[in-house]
Amino acid sequence: MDFLQKSFVLATLFIVLKFFVGWLPGIDPLDTHTALLTAFLILHFTSGLPWHLREGSEKSPDLRRFSDPATCLKILKGETYDDSLGVNQLTPEESRAIPNQRLVRAFQIDNGFTTNDHDYGRLFRRTADKKLRDITRGGWSEVGKMVQGFTSTYMERFQSQTRGHLDLIVQIVALKTVLLMFFEVNQDAMTDEVVIRISKNINLLWIQSKSQTAGNQSSDFEILQNDLKHLGLEWTNSKENPLNLLLPVYETLWRVVARCLIEVVFRPSADPEWIPLIETFRADPTSENFSKSQPGQDKVSVSLLVKEALRLYPPTRRIYRQVHLTSKKEPEVVAVDIEACHRLPQVWGEDGHRYRPARWNSADENMRRAFMPFGGSPWICPANSNFGPMMIGVLVATFASNIPAEDWELQLLLGELPDSSSRVLDDERELDSNRQENTAWEMVKRSGLESKK
């Protein structure tokens, strides 16, 4: 509690003790001095009890962010951020779960990210691991065909238009793919309208969960729940909620895919030699083609294209932990700034903010330690080793093959349509991945541009 909060509680306790305790049978009224002293002692000795270990706010102005790799890894483990200030009195599970309670309120989920139950957390992890293994046991060819089907169908309808939002296209295809891969859904009910509404409400609820002045979350969640039920996804308790898995898979996937696609297809400095590599992988999505490098000095592979996108545009920009250090009276929420860590000049060089996949050919131990797009021990995401990078690669390769840069130009819309201004993508523009930024990347057909000239 801050000073004003403590003052209010102290005053309330004093009034109760001074003027109301004496009304109780068998208890004499307290004098002013005794009432004030008693109120102070009650406040002092209860300020550190477990009820005080509530969720901190991400919006707190004094929220501390850390980007030093060694410190980030310690915080992710649920340890201290400063040895001189003592150790964290919370368990690693509590440290992780408390800041994520906002997601419990917003989405009514109960998964490995939100629970402080050690056993249930391990069970959720094992279940997720098995699910990923089962999905890819037969290889990636079927997944690639599925993605190709969704993308080509959408782009055929899109050909008659002169412009469209890139993020929206990626969201539709990515969400449909994830729904079919992970759940038994009614495909006939999985229309673009329903899928777009699901994606929109997931993003809306996520933003609202971070806000102190959130909108009507219960109403927005009811719409989301009804759309999922329309697809055949029903549940009776929070542990059965399909969002337990859908959120960490879909929400961390599509943004990386969109940014990687922009870098390898639309960025003016993109190497044209990347496209044949991508096309080879799309036609035959094997681990061998994923790691196969182009001839020449850079020796870039699809794997490195994806890895550099994960560095520059990590699935989760910041990861939060609550810590209660032994030297501090109150707990606090701190942030591991993955995005900043992945761009530190002292680790990645002065061009750390640039997309340069070839840097991984000469990566040193400092780079490898600082690279944590899927979190850190002991809770590294199950998608870390194979599934995540391959899934991103399949989606990017399919989009790149269906959206040739010679046919489309990318523009950044600034503001709400129709009163928006636009800016053509150049090599200096950084791709902001902030959910709340009022911008959108729009594809504009080059023939449409020429007709206006």
JSON list of C-alpha atoms in Angstrom, two decimals, residues 174-252:
[
{"chain": "A", "resi": 174, "resn": "ALA", "atom": "CA", "xyz": [-3.32, -18.79, -38.38]},
{"chain": "A", "resi": 175, "resn": "LEU", "atom": "CA", "xyz": [-6.41, -19.11, -36.20]},
{"chain": "A", "resi": 176, "resn": "LYS", "atom": "CA", "xyz": [-8.13, -21.55, -38.56]},
{"chain": "A", "resi": 177, "resn": "THR", "atom": "CA", "xyz": [-4.96, -23.64, -38.67]},
{"chain": "A", "resi": 178, "resn": "VAL", "atom": "CA", "xyz": [-4.56, -23.71, -34.89]},
{"chain": "A", "resi": 179, "resn": "LEU", "atom": "CA", "xyz": [-8.23, -24.55, -34.34]},
{"chain": "A", "resi": 180, "resn": "LEU", "atom": "CA", "xyz": [-8.06, -27.52, -36.71]},
{"chain": "A", "resi": 181, "resn": "MET", "atom": "CA", "xyz": [-4.69, -28.74, -35.44]},
{"chain": "A", "resi": 182, "resn": "PHE", "atom": "CA", "xyz": [-5.50, -28.65, -31.74]},
{"chain": "A", "resi": 183, "resn": "PHE", "atom": "CA", "xyz": [-9.26, -29.10, -31.48]},
{"chain": "A", "resi": 184, "resn": "GLU", "atom": "CA", "xyz": [-12.15, -31.02, -33.00]},
{"chain": "A", "resi": 185, "resn": "VAL", "atom": "CA", "xyz": [-14.17, -28.18, -34.49]},
{"chain": "A", "resi": 186, "resn": "ASN", "atom": "CA", "xyz": [-17.11, -27.90, -36.86]},
{"chain": "A", "resi": 187, "resn": "GLN", "atom": "CA", "xyz": [-15.36, -26.79, -40.06]},
{"chain": "A", "resi": 188, "resn": "ASP", "atom": "CA", "xyz": [-18.62, -25.72, -41.72]},
{"chain": "A", "resi": 189, "resn": "ALA", "atom": "CA", "xyz": [-19.20, -23.25, -38.89]},
{"chain": "A", "resi": 190, "resn": "MET", "atom": "CA", "xyz": [-15.65, -21.87, -39.12]},
{"chain": "A", "resi": 191, "resn": "THR", "atom": "CA", "xyz": [-16.49, -18.93, -41.39]},
{"chain": "A", "resi": 192, "resn": "ASP", "atom": "CA", "xyz": [-14.24, -15.91, -41.80]},
{"chain": "A", "resi": 193, "resn": "GLU", "atom": "CA", "xyz": [-16.80, -13.81, -39.92]},
{"chain": "A", "resi": 194, "resn": "VAL", "atom": "CA", "xyz": [-16.72, -16.08, -36.86]},
{"chain": "A", "resi": 195, "resn": "VAL", "atom": "CA", "xyz": [-12.92, -16.46, -36.94]},
{"chain": "A", "resi": 196, "resn": "ILE", "atom": "CA", "xyz": [-12.38, -12.69, -37.23]},
{"chain": "A", "resi": 197, "resn": "ARG", "atom": "CA", "xyz": [-14.73, -12.07, -34.31]},
{"chain": "A", "resi": 198, "resn": "ILE", "atom": "CA", "xyz": [-12.93, -14.65, -32.16]},
{"chain": "A", "resi": 199, "resn": "SER", "atom": "CA", "xyz": [-9.56, -13.07, -32.93]},
{"chain": "A", "resi": 200, "resn": "LYS", "atom": "CA", "xyz": [-10.88, -9.56, -32.30]},
{"chain": "A", "resi": 201, "resn": "ASN", "atom": "CA", "xyz": [-12.39, -10.46, -28.94]},
{"chain": "A", "resi": 202, "resn": "ILE", "atom": "CA", "xyz": [-9.29, -12.33, -27.79]},
{"chain": "A", "resi": 203, "resn": "ASN", "atom": "CA", "xyz": [-7.22, -9.22, -28.52]},
{"chain": "A", "resi": 204, "resn": "LEU", "atom": "CA", "xyz": [-9.82, -6.92, -26.93]},
{"chain": "A", "resi": 205, "resn": "LEU", "atom": "CA", "xyz": [-10.04, -8.95, -23.72]},
{"chain": "A", "resi": 206, "resn": "TRP", "atom": "CA", "xyz": [-6.24, -9.18, -23.53]},
{"chain": "A", "resi": 207, "resn": "ILE", "atom": "CA", "xyz": [-5.92, -5.39, -23.72]},
{"chain": "A", "resi": 208, "resn": "GLN", "atom": "CA", "xyz": [-8.73, -4.87, -21.23]},
{"chain": "A", "resi": 209, "resn": "SER", "atom": "CA", "xyz": [-7.09, -7.27, -18.78]},
{"chain": "A", "resi": 210, "resn": "LYS", "atom": "CA", "xyz": [-4.12, -4.91, -18.57]},
{"chain": "A", "resi": 211, "resn": "SER", "atom": "CA", "xyz": [-6.21, -1.80, -18.03]},
{"chain": "A", "resi": 212, "resn": "GLN", "atom": "CA", "xyz": [-7.35, -0.34, -14.73]},
{"chain": "A", "resi": 213, "resn": "THR", "atom": "CA", "xyz": [-10.43, 1.02, -16.52]},
{"chain": "A", "resi": 214, "resn": "ALA", "atom": "CA", "xyz": [-11.40, -2.07, -18.52]},
{"chain": "A", "resi": 215, "resn": "GLY", "atom": "CA", "xyz": [-14.64, -2.24, -20.46]},
{"chain": "A", "resi": 216, "resn": "ASN", "atom": "CA", "xyz": [-17.36, -4.81, -20.01]},
{"chain": "A", "resi": 217, "resn": "GLN", "atom": "CA", "xyz": [-15.19, -7.92, -19.93]},
{"chain": "A", "resi": 218, "resn": "SER", "atom": "CA", "xyz": [-18.05, -10.26, -19.04]},
{"chain": "A", "resi": 219, "resn": "SER", "atom": "CA", "xyz": [-20.06, -9.20, -22.10]},
{"chain": "A", "resi": 220, "resn": "ASP", "atom": "CA", "xyz": [-17.05, -9.49, -24.44]},
{"chain": "A", "resi": 221, "resn": "PHE", "atom": "CA", "xyz": [-16.16, -12.89, -23.00]},
{"chain": "A", "resi": 222, "resn": "GLU", "atom": "CA", "xyz": [-19.73, -14.11, -23.47]},
{"chain": "A", "resi": 223, "resn": "ILE", "atom": "CA", "xyz": [-19.51, -13.25, -27.18]},
{"chain": "A", "resi": 224, "resn": "LEU", "atom": "CA", "xyz": [-16.18, -15.10, -27.43]},
{"chain": "A", "resi": 225, "resn": "GLN", "atom": "CA", "xyz": [-17.57, -18.10, -25.55]},
{"chain": "A", "resi": 226, "resn": "ASN", "atom": "CA", "xyz": [-20.64, -18.27, -27.80]},
{"chain": "A", "resi": 227, "resn": "ASP", "atom": "CA", "xyz": [-18.48, -18.19, -30.94]},
{"chain": "A", "resi": 228, "resn": "LEU", "atom": "CA", "xyz": [-16.31, -21.02, -29.61]},
{"chain": "A", "resi": 229, "resn": "LYS", "atom": "CA", "xyz": [-19.44, -23.00, -28.74]},
{"chain": "A", "resi": 230, "resn": "HIS", "atom": "CA", "xyz": [-20.66, -22.38, -32.29]},
{"chain": "A", "resi": 231, "resn": "LEU", "atom": "CA", "xyz": [-17.53, -24.22, -33.46]},
{"chain": "A", "resi": 232, "resn": "GLY", "atom": "CA", "xyz": [-18.29, -27.13, -31.13]},
{"chain": "A", "resi": 233, "resn": "LEU", "atom": "CA", "xyz": [-15.94, -26.11, -28.29]},
{"chain": "A", "resi": 234, "resn": "GLU", "atom": "CA", "xyz": [-17.90, -26.27, -25.03]},
{"chain": "A", "resi": 235, "resn": "TRP", "atom": "CA", "xyz": [-16.65, -26.65, -21.48]},
{"chain": "A", "resi": 236, "resn": "THR", "atom": "CA", "xyz": [-18.03, -26.92, -17.96]},
{"chain": "A", "resi": 237, "resn": "ASN", "atom": "CA", "xyz": [-15.07, -25.73, -15.88]},
{"chain": "A", "resi": 238, "resn": "SER", "atom": "CA", "xyz": [-11.96, -23.58, -16.25]},
{"chain": "A", "resi": 239, "resn": "LYS", "atom": "CA", "xyz": [-9.58, -26.54, -16.67]},
{"chain": "A", "resi": 240, "resn": "GLU", "atom": "CA", "xyz": [-11.56, -27.68, -19.74]},
{"chain": "A", "resi": 241, "resn": "ASN", "atom": "CA", "xyz": [-11.58, -24.20, -21.29]},
{"chain": "A", "resi": 242, "resn": "PRO", "atom": "CA", "xyz": [-10.08, -24.48, -24.82]},
{"chain": "A", "resi": 243, "resn": "LEU", "atom": "CA", "xyz": [-8.58, -21.02, -24.34]},
{"chain": "A", "resi": 244, "resn": "ASN", "atom": "CA", "xyz": [-6.10, -22.65, -21.93]},
{"chain": "A", "resi": 245, "resn": "LEU", "atom": "CA", "xyz": [-4.26, -23.86, -25.03]},
{"chain": "A", "resi": 246, "resn": "LEU", "atom": "CA", "xyz": [-5.62, -21.58, -27.74]},
{"chain": "A", "resi": 247, "resn": "LEU", "atom": "CA", "xyz": [-4.32, -18.40, -26.13]},
{"chain": "A", "resi": 248, "resn": "PRO", "atom": "CA", "xyz": [-0.64, -19.37, -25.74]},
{"chain": "A", "resi": 249, "resn": "VAL", "atom": "CA", "xyz": [-0.53, -21.00, -29.19]},
{"chain": "A", "resi": 250, "resn": "TYR", "atom": "CA", "xyz": [-2.44, -18.59, -31.42]},
{"chain": "A", "resi": 251, "resn": "GLU", "atom": "CA", "xyz": [-1.69, -15.28, -29.71]},
{"chain": "A", "resi": 252, "resn": "THR", "atom": "CA", "xyz": [2.07, -15.89, -29.68]}
]
